[in-house]
C-alpha positions as MATLAB code, in Angstrom:
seq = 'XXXXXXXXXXXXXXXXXXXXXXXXXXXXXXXXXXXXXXXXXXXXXXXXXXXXXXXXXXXXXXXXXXXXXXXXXXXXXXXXXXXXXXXXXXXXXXXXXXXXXXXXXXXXXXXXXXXXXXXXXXXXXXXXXXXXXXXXXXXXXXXXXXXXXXX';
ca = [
     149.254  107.196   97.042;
     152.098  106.191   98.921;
     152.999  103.141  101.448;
     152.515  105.130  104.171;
     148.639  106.116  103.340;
     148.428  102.429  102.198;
     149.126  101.226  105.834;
     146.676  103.782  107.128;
     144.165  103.493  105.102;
     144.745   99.416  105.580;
     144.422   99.979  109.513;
     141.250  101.818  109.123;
     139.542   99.253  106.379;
     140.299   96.542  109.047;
     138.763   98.251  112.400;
     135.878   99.409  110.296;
     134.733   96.136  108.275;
     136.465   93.174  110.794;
     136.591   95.167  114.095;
     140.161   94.298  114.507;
     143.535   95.577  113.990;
     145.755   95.055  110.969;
     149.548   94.795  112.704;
     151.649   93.832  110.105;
     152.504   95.720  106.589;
     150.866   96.330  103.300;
     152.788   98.211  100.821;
     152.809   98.741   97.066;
     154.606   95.591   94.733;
     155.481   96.884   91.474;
     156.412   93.191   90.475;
     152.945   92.405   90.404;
     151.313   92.037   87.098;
     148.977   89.775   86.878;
     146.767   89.808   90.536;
     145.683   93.341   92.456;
     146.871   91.774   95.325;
     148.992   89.276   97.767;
     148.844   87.815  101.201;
     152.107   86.669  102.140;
     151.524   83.747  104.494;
     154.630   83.052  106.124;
     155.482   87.237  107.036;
     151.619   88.122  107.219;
     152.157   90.980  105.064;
     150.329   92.246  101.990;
     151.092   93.399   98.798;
     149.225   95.522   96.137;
     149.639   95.930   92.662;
     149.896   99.582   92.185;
     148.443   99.702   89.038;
     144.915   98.760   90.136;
     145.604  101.986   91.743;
     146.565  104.247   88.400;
     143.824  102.569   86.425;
     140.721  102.380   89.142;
     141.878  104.627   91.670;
     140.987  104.626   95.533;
     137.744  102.899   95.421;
     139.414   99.321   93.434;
     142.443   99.743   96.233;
     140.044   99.247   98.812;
     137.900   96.569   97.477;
     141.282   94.995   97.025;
     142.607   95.629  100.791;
     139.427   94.076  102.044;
     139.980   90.574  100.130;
     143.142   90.819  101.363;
     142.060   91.101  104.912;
     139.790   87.970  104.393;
     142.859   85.725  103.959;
     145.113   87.286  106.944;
     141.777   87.199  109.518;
     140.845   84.041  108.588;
     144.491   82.495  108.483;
     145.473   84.070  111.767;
     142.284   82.487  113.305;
     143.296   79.044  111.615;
     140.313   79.128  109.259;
     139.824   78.482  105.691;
     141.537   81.382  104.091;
     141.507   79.904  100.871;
     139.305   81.478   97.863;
     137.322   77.858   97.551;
     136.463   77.459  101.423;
     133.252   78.496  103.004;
     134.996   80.400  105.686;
     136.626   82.999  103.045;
     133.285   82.765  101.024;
     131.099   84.077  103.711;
     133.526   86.852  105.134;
     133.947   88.109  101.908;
     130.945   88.157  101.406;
     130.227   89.411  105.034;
     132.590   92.738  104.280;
     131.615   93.163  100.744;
     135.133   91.887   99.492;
     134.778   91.363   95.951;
     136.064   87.652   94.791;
     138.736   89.141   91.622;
     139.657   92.275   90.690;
     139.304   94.015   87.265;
     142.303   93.122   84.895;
     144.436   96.093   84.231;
     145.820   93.894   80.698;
     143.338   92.347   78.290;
     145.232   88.766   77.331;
     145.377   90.268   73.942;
     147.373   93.071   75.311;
     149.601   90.537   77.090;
     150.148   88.187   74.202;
     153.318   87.895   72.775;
     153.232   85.502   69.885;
     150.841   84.959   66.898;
     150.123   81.446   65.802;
     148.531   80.140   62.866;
     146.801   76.630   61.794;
     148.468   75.330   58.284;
     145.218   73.515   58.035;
     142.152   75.742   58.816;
     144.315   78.425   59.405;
     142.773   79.812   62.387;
     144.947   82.395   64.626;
     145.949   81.695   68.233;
     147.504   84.300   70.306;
     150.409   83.766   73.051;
     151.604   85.017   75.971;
     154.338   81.913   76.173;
     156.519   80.532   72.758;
     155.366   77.222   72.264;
     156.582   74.236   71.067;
     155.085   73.901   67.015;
     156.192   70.463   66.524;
     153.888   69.505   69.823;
     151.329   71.807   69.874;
     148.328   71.047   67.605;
     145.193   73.074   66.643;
     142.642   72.874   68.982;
     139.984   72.902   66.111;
     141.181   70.625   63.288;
     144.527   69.201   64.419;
     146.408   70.454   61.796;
     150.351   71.962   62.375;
     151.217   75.544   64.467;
     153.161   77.750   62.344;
     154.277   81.002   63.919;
     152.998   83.617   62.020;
     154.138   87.320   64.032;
     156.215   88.118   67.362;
     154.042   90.593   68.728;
     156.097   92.020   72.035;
];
């Protein structure tokens, strides 16, 4: 799927579900790693993580576009577009916009260090170094050692 079919198939998910025109862009951010997608507030545009795409396919793309839509209706009307207010709550739940996405990375897939407990020696994975002469063990309190880089 390219940008192009994105924008269409954008135009058509917001006529069919909200009964109004999208007018602004949506196109593919390959920056994205972490969220499917992004409302940009200040250019009204909207981004999508193309790899919800090569992982779910067409059907997560447009559960995706629809939250999406939720935040630009509502924040062009001057509603709550926000994921905590009532206004996003009920048009999501209005269109059948689900509230997250499925994660394309389990954390452990993500994690980049390996630390261990010098006391109870239980093992703590990482996405971020961290600082060992800080950082404690959540269970016993003993001393972070790092143990493996995994990336």
């Amino acid at each position: 799927m390219d940008n192009e079919t994105l924008q269409s198939r954008a135009e058509s998910i917001a006529l069919t579900y909200f009964g109004r025109p999208f007018i602004h862009r949506i196109y593919f951010n390959h920056r994205l790693r972490t969220t499917g997608g992004r409302y940009l507030l200040k250019s009204h545009d909207i981004e999508i993580n193309p790899k919800q795409y090569e992982h779910f396919g067409e059907a997560a793309i447009d559960a995706i576009i629809k939250h999406e839509l939720c935040h630009y209706f509502l924040h062009l009307d001057g509603k709550g577009y926000q994921h905590r207010d009532s206004d996003f709550k009920k048009l999501s739940q209005m269109v059948h916009a689900p509230r997250f996405c499925t994660p394309t990375e389990t954390y452990r897939e993500r994690a980049n260090y390996e630390y261990m407990c010098t006391k109870c020696h239980q093992k703590f994975l990482r996405i971020r170094k961290v600082n060992t002469r800080k950082m404690r063990c959540g269970r016993c309190g003993g001393g972070l050692k790092i143990t493996s880089y995994l990336s």
